[in-house]
Short mmCIF file of C-alpha atoms and ligand atoms in Angstrom, two decimals:
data_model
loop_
_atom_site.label_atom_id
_atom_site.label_comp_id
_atom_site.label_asym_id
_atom_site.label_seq_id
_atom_site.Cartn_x
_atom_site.Cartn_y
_atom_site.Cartn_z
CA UNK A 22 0.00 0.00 0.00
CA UNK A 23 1.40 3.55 -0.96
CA UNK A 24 0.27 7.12 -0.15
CA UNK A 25 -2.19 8.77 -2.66
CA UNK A 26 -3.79 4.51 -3.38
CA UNK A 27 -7.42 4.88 -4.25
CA UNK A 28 -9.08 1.79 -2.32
CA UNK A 29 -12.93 0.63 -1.95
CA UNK A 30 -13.25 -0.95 1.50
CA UNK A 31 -16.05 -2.16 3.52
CA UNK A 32 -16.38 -0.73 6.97
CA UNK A 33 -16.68 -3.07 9.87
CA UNK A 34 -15.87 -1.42 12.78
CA UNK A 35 -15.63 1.78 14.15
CA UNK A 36 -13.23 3.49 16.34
CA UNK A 37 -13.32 5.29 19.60
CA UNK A 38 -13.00 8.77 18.09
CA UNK A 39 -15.52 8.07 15.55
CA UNK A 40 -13.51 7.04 12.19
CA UNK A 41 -15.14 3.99 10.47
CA UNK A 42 -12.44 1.31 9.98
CA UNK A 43 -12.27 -1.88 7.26
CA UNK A 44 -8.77 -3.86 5.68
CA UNK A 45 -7.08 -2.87 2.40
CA UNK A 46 -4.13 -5.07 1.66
CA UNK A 47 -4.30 -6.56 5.37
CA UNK A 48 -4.15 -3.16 6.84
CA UNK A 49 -6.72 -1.36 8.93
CA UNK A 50 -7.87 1.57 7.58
CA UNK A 51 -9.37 4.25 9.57
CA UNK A 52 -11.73 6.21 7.65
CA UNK A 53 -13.12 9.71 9.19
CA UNK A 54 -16.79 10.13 8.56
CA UNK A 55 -17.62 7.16 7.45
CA UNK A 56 -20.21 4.48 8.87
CA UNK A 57 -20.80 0.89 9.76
CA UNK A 58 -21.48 -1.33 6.94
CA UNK A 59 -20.78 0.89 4.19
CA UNK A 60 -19.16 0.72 1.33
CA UNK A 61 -16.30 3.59 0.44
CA UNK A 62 -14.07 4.93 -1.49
CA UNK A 63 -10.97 6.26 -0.04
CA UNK A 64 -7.43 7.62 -0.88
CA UNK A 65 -5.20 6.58 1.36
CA UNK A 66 -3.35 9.88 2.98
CA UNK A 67 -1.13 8.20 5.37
CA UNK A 68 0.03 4.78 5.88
CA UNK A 69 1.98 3.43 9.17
CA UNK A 70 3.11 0.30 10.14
CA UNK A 71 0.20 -1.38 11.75
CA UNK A 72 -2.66 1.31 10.49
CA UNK A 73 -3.36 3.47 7.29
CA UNK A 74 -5.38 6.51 7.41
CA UNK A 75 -8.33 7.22 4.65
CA UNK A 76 -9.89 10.44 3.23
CA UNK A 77 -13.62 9.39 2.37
CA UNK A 78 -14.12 10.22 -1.40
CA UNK A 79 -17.29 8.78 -1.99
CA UNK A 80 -19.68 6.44 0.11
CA UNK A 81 -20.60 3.58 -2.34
CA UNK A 82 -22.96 1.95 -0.56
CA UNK A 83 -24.78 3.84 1.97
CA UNK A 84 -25.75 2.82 5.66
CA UNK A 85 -29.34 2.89 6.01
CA UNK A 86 -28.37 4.90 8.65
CA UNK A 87 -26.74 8.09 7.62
CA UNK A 88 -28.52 10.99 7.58
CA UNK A 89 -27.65 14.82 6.51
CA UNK A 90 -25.58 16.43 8.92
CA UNK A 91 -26.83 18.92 10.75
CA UNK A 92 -24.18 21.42 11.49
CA UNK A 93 -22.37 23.45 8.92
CA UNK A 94 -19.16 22.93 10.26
CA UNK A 95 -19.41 19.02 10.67
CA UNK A 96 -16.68 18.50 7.99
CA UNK A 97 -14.22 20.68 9.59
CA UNK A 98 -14.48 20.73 13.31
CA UNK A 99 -13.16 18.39 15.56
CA UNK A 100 -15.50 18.21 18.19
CA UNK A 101 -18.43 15.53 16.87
CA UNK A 102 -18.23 12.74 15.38
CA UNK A 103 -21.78 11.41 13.96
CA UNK A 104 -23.69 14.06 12.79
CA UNK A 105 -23.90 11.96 9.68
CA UNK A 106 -25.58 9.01 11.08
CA UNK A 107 -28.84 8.51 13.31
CA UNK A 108 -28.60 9.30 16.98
CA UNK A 109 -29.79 5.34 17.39
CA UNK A 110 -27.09 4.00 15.28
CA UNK A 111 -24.51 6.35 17.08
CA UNK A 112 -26.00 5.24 20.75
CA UNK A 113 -25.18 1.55 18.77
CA UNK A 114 -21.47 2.68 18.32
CA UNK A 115 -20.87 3.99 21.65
CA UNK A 116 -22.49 0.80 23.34
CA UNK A 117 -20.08 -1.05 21.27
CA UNK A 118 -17.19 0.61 22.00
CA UNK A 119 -17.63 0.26 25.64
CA UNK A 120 -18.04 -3.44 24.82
CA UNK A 121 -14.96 -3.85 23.23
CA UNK A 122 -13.13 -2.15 25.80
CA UNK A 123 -14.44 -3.77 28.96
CA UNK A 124 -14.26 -7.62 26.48
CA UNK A 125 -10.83 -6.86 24.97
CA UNK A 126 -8.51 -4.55 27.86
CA UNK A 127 -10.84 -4.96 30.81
CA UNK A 128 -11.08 -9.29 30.33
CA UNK A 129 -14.20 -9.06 32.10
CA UNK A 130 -17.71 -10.47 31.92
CA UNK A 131 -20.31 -7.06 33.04
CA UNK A 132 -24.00 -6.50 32.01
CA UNK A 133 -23.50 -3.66 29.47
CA UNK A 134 -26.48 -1.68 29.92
CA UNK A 135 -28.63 -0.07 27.03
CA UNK A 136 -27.06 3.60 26.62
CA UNK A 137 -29.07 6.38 28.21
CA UNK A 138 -29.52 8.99 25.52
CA UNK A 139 -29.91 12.41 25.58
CA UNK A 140 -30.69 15.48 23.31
CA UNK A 141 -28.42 16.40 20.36
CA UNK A 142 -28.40 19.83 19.88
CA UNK A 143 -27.24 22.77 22.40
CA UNK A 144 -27.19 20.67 25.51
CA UNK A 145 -23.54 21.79 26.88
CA UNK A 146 -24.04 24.57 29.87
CA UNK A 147 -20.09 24.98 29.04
CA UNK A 148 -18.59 26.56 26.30
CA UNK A 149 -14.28 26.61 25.51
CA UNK A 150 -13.93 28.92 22.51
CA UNK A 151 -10.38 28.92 21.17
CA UNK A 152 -9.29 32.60 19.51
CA UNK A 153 -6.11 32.74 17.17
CA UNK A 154 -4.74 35.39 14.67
CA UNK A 155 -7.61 33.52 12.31
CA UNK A 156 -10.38 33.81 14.11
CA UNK A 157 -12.23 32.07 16.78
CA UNK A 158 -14.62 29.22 17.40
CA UNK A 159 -13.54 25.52 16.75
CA UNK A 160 -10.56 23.64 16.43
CA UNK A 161 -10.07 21.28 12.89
CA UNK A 162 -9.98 17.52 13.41
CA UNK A 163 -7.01 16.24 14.77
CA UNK A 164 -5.24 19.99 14.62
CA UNK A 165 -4.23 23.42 16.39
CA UNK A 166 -5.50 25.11 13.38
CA UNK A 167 -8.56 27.20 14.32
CA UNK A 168 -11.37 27.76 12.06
CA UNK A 169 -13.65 31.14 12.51
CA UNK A 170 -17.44 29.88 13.45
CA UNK A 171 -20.60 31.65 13.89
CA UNK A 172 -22.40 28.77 15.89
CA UNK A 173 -21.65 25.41 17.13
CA UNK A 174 -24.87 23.50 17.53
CA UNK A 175 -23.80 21.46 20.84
CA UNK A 176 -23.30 24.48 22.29
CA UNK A 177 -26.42 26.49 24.30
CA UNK A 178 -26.97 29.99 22.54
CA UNK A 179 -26.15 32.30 25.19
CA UNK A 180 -22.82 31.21 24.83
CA UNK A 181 -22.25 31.72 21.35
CA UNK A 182 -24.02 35.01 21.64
CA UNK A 183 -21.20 36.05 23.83
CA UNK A 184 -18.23 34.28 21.26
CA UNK A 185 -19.89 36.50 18.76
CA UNK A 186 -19.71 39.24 20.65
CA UNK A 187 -15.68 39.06 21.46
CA UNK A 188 -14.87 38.71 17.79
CA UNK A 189 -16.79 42.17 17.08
CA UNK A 190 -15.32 43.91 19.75
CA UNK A 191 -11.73 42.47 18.44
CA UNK A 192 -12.61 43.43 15.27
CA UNK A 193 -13.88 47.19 15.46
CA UNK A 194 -11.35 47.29 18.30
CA UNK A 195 -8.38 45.58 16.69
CA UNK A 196 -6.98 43.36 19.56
CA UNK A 197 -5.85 40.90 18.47
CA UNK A 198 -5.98 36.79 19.38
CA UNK A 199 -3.28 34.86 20.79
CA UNK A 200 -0.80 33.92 18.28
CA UNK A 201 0.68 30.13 18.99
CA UNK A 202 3.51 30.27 17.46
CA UNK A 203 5.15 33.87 18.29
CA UNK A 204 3.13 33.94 22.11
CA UNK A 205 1.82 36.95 21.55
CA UNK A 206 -1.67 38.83 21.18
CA UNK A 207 -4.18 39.25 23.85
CA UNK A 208 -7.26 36.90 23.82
CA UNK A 209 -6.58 32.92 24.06
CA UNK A 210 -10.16 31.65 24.64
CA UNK A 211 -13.46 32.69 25.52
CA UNK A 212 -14.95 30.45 28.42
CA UNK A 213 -18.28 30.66 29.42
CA UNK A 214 -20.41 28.66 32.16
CA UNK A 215 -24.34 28.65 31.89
CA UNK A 216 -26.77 28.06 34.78
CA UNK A 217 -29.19 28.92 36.95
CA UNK A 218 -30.48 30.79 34.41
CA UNK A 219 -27.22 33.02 33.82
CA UNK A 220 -23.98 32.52 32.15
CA UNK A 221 -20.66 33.39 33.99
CA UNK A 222 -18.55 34.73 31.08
CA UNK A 223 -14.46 33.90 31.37
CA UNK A 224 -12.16 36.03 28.79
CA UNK A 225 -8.49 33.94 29.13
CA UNK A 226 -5.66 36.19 28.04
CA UNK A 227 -2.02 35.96 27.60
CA UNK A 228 -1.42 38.99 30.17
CA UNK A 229 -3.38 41.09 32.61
CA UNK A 230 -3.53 43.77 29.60
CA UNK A 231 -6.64 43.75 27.19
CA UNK A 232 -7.17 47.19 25.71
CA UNK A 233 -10.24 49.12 25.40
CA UNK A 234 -11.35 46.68 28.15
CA UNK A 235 -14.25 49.09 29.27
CA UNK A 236 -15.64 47.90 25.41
CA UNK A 237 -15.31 44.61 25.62
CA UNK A 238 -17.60 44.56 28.85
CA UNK A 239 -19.91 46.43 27.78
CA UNK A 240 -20.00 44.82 24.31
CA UNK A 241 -20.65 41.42 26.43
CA UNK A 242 -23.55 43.11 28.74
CA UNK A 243 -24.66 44.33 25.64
CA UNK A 244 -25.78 40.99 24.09
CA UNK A 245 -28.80 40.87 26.58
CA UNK A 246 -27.69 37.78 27.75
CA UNK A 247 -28.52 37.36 32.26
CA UNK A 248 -24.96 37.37 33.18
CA UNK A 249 -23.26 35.91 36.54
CA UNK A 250 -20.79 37.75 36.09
CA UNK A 251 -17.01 38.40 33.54
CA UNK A 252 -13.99 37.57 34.52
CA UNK A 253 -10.93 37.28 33.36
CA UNK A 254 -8.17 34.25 33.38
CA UNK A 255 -4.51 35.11 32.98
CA UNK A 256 -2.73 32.48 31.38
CA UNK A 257 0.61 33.36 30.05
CA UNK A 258 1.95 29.96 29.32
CA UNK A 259 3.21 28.30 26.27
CA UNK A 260 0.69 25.86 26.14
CA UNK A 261 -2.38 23.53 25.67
CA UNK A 262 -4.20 23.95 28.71
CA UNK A 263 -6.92 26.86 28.76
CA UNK A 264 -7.10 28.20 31.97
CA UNK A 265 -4.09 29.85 34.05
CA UNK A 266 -4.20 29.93 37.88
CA UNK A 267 -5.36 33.65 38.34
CA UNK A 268 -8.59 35.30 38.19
CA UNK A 269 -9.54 38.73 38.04
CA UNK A 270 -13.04 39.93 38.06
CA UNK A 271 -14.11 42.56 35.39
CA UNK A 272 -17.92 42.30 36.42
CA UNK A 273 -20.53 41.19 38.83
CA UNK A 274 -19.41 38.31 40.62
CA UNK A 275 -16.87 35.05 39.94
CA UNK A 276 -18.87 32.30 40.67
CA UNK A 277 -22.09 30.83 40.00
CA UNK A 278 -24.70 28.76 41.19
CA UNK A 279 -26.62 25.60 39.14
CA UNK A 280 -29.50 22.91 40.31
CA UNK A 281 -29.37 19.65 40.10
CA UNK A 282 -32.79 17.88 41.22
CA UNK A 283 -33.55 19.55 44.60
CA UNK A 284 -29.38 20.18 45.29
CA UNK A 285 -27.97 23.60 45.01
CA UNK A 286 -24.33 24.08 43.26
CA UNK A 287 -21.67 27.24 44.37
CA UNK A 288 -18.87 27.11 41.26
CA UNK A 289 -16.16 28.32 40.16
CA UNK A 290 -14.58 29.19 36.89
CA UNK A 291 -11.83 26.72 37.82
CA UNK A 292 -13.33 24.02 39.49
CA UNK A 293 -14.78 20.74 37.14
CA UNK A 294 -18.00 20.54 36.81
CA UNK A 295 -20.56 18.53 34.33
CA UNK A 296 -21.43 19.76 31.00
CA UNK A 297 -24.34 18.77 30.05
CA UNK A 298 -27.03 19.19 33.04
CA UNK A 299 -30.42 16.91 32.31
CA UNK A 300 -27.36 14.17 31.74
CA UNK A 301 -26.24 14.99 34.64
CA UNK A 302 -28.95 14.10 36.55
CA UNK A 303 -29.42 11.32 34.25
CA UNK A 304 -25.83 10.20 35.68
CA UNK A 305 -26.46 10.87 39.36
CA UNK A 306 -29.45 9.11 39.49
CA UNK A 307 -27.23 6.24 38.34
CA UNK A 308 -25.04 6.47 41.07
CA UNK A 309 -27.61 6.77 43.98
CA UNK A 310 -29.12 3.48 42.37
CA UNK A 311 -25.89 2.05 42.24
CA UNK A 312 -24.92 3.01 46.08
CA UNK A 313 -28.23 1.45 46.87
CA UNK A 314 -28.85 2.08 50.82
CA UNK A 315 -26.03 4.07 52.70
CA UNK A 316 -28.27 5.21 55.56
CA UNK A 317 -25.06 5.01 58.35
CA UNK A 318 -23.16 4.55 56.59
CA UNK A 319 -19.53 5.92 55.46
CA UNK A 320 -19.15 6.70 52.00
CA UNK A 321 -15.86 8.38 50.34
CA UNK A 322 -16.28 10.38 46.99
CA UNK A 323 -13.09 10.38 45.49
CA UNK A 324 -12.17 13.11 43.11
CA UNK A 325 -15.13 15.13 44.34
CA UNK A 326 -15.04 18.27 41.99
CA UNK A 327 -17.04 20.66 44.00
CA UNK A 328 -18.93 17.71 45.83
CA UNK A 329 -21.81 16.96 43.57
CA UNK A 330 -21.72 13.12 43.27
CA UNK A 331 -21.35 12.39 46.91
CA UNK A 332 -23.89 15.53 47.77
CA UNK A 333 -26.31 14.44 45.35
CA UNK A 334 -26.25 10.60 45.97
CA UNK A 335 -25.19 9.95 49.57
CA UNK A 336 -26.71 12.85 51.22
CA UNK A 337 -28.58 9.95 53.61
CA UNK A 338 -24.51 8.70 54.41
CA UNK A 339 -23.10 9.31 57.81
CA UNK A 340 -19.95 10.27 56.90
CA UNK A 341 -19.23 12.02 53.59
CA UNK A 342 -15.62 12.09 52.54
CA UNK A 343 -14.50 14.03 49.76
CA UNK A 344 -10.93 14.35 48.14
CA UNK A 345 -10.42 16.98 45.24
CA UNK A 346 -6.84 17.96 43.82
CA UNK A 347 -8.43 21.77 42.77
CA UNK A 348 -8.16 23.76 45.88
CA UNK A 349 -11.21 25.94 44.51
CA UNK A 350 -13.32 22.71 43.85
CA UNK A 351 -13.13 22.00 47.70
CA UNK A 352 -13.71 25.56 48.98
CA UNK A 353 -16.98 24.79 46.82
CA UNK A 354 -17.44 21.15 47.89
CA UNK A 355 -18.01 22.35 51.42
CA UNK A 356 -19.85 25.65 50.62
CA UNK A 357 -22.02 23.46 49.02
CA UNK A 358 -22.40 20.62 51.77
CA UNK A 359 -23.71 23.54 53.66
CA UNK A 360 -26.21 25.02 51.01
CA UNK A 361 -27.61 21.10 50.84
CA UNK A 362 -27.66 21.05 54.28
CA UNK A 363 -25.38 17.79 54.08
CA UNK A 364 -23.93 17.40 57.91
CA UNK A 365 -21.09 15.06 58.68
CA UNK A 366 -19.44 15.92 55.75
CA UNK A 367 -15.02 16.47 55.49
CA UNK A 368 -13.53 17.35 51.99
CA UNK A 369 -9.91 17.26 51.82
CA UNK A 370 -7.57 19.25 48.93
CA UNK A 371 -4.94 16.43 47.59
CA UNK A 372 -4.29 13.99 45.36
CA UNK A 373 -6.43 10.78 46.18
CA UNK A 374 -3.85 8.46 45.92
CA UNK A 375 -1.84 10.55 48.66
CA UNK A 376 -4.22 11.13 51.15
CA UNK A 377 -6.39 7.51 51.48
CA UNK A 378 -4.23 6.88 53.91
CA UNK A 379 -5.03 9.72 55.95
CA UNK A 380 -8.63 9.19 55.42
CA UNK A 381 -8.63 6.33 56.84
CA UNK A 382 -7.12 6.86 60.19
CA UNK A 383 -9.02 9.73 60.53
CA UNK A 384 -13.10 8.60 59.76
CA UNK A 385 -12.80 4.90 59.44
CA UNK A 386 -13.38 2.36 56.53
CA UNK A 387 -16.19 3.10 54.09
CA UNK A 388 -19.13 1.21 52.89
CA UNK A 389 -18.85 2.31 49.61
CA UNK A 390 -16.01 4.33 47.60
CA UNK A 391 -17.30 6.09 44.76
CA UNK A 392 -14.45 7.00 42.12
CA UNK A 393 -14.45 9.62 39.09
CA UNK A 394 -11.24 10.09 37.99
CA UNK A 395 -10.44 12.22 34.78
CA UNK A 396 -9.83 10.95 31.60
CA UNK A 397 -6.65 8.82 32.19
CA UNK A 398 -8.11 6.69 35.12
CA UNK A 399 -7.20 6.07 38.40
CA UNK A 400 -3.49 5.81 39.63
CA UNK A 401 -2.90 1.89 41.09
CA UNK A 402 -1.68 3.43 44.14
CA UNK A 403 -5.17 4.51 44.92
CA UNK A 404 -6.95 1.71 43.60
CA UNK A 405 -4.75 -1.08 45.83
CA UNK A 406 -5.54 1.61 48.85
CA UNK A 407 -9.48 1.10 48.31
CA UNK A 408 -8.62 -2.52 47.58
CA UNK A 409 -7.63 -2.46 50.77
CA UNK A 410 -9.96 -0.57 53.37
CA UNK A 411 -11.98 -3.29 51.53
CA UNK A 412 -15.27 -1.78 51.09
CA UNK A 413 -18.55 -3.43 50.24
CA UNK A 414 -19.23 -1.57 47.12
CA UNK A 415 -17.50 0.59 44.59
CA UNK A 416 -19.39 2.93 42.12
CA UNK A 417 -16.80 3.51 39.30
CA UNK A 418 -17.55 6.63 37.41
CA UNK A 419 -15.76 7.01 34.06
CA UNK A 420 -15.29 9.23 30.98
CA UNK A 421 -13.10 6.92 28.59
CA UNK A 422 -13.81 3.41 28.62
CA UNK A 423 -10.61 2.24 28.05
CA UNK A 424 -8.98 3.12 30.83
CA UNK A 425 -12.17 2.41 32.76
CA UNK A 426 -11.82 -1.19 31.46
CA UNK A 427 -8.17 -1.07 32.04
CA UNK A 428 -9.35 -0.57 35.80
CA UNK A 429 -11.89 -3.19 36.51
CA UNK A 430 -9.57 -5.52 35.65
CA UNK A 431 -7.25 -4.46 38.61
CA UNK A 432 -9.66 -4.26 40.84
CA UNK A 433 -10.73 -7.74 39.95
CA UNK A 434 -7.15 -9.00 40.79
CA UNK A 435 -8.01 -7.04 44.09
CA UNK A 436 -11.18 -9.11 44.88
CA UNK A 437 -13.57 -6.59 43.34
CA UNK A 438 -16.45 -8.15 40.53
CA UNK A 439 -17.58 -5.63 38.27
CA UNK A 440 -21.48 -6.47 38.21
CA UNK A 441 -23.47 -4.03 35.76
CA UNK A 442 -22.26 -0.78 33.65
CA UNK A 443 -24.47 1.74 32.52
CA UNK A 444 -23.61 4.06 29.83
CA UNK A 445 -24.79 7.51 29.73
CA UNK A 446 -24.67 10.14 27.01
CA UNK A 447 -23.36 12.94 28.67
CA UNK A 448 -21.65 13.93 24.96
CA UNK A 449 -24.27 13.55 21.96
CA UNK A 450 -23.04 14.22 18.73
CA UNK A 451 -19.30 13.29 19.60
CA UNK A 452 -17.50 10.15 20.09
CA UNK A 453 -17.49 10.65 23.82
CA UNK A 454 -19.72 8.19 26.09
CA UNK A 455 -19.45 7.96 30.48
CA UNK A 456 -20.10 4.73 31.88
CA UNK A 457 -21.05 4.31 35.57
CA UNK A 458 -19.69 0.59 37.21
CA UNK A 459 -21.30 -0.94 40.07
CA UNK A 460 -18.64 -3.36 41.48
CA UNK A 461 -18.80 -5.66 45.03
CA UNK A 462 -16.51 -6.84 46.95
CA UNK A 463 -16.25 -10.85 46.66
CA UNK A 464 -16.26 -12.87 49.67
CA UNK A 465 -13.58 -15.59 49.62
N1 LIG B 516 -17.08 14.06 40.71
C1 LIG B 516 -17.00 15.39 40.19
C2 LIG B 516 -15.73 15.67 39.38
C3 LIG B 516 -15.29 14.65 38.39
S1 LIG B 516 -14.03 15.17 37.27
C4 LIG B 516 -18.25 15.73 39.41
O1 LIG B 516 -19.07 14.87 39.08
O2 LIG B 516 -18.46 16.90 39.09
C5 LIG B 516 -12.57 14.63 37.99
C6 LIG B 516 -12.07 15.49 39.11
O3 LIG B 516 -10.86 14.91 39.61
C7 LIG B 516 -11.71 16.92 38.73
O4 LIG B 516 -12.37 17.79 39.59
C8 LIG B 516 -10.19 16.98 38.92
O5 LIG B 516 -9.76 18.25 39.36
C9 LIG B 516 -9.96 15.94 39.98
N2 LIG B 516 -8.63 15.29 40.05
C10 LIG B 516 -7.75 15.04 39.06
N3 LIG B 516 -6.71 14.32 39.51
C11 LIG B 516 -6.93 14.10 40.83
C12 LIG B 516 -6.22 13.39 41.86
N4 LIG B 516 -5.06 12.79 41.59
N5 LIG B 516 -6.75 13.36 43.09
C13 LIG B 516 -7.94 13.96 43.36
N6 LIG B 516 -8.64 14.63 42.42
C14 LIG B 516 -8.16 14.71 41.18
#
């Protein structure tokens, strides 16, 4: 196989970032945009040892299940991956991948769960707008290269009313965005937070300096849309990450306030918290199923954020435990034990792995341990320290199912059967899926 090859191949699989994948000349070819069961043409645009990539050039044969996409930018942006196909077909996918993952890393026998699906269209409450020397809006596939948008349809409109309104003011104003490759310009990214109602607007900048600042506020009150509140994030490093440690505030307030069910939510521009709300609650409910009774019970909630698992789920505990690494996220956690009226509650700022130890000697063993790690999982450390305080039951929730997988299958070496996982669409649209585990301790 060579670079520029036209190939027809039949698409068997599909990948965890979305690409549809089939053989050419005993290679696996992964195939952006592109669906289960179909038929393509492709020119092959890279080829590597054990893969080749493929740029679709014409779908032969249909799936009965692609349909028009409906965003503009589908074909450019990297942030979804099936607007071309039936929200069915790509709830089919995303069950499938977490299949393959829990089967093929994980090793392990679970009830896979139907997904729980969501809406498609303007469900996030979060918005991370990248601005360059180009424009603003979206990142490319697979690329630093930023492409200027109007809209993005995942997105809820306040949000993009306020991206819209930055690129005038930069515009009539001429500040520039943040160049990548010299480090220079002004605005990096424009970060905003809806709910309760109200969106908590976050301009990120290279330095404190944005000129003709007293415009760009008013520009952003100016849209009409209920504000929390604009601040502004320095960030002055070379790199990926969007947010920088400090916060100034430009207007109103710097934190916010969301519901979830009857609890209450203080946050902060810095602290984690879930993107898409009704999925949200979709997701907690899982986990208070999950936890089952934990009336007197002790129950730790490991990589709290700003306490909304644990709050939301084990509000009947007796002890709530919460570890967070964010010092911000914990300030929260316990503002927000006390808005829920949540007593016998401790939140500690750490790594989890570092302080179970502590935990332990100072409120006992738990009942259950719920776990949310970020993408990459949890570190072994912690999971042979819950392993240990051996507790009945452990509520695993997970963004990537790989690593998730990679997981269960310690804790099974640890004595710990992974029972059921549910999948939950917190992410329509892209290739994205959380999966909550319900895992018990087995009784030699
Ligand atoms: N359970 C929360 C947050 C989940 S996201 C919620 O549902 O909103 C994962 C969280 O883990 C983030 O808040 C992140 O800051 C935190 N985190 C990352 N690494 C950590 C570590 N080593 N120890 C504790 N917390 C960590």
């Amino acid at each position: 196989m060579q670079k520029n090859d036209i190939a027809e191949i039949i698409i068997n699989g599909m990948t965890d970032d979305g690409s549809g994948v089939g053989r050419y000349e005993n290679l696996a070819v992964f195939v952006p945009y592109a669906l289960l069961n179909e038929k393509v043409r492709v020119q092959i645009i890279k080829v590597k040892k054990s893969y080749a990539i493929g740029k679709l050039l014409e779908v032969i044969t249909p799936s009965e299940k692609r349909s028009k996409s409906d965003c503009e930018y589908f074909y450019q942006c990297g942030g979804c991956a099936y607007r071309n196909a039936d929200y069915e077909e790509e709830l089919s996918y995303k069950w499938a991948d977490v299949r393959d993952c829990i089967e093929r890393i994980g090793k392990i026998e679970a009830d896979i769960l139907p997904v729980l699906g969501g809406e498609r269209c303007h469900y996030r409450n979060k918005a991370q707008f990248p601005v360059g020397v180009s424009g603003a809006g979206l990142y490319a596939r697979h690329s630093h290269r930023i492409i200027d948008t109007q809209n993005c349809i995942i997105q809820n409109e306040d949000s993009v009313k306020i991206l819209r309104a930055v690129k005038e003011f930069m515009q009539e104003e001429k500040v520039e965005g943040y160049n990548e490759e010299t480090h220079s310009g002004y605005i990096r990214n424009v970060y905003t937070r809806s709910g309760g109602g109200k969106t908590l607007v976050c301009i990120v900048t290279l330095t404190e300096d944005i000129p003709k600042k007293e415009k760009l506020i008013e520009k952003i009150k100016n849209t009409g849309v209920p504000l929390w509140g604009i601040v502004q994030n320095i960030n002055s490093k070379r790199t990926n990450v969007v947010l920088g440690g400090q916060l100034k505030t430009l207007y109103g307030q710097d934190f916010m306030y969301d519901s979830i069910g009857d609890f209450k939510f203080k946050i902060s521009p810095l602290s984690f918290y879930q993107v898409n709300p009704k999925q949200t609650k979709v997701l907690y409910d899982t986990v208070k199923k999950f936890l089952g009774d934990i009336k007197d019970k002790t129950v730790w909630d490991l990589y709290c954020g700003i306490g909304t698992i644990g709050q939301y789920s084990a509000s009947e505990a007796k002890n709530l435990v919460g570890v967070e690494i964010i010092p911000e996220a914990v300030e929260n956690a316990k503002e927000n034990a006390k808005l829920n009226k949540i007593k016998n509650s401790k939140y500690y700022v750490g790594a989890a792995e570092k302080l179970t130890d502590k935990l332990i000697k100072e409120g006992g063993k738990p009942y259950a341990v719920i776990l949310d790690p970020p993408r990459k999982g949890c570190d072994k450390i912690l999971l042979d320290t819950v392993a240990k305080v051996a507790p009945e039951k452990i509520v695993y929730v997970s963004c990537k199912a790989s690593t998730l997988a990679r997981d269960l299958s310690y804790l099974k070496e640890k004595g710990y059967e992974t029972e059921v996982i549910q999948p939950v669409d917190m992410f329509p649209g892209t290739p994205h899926i959380e999966c909550v585990a319900r895992l018990y301790r087995k009784v030699n």
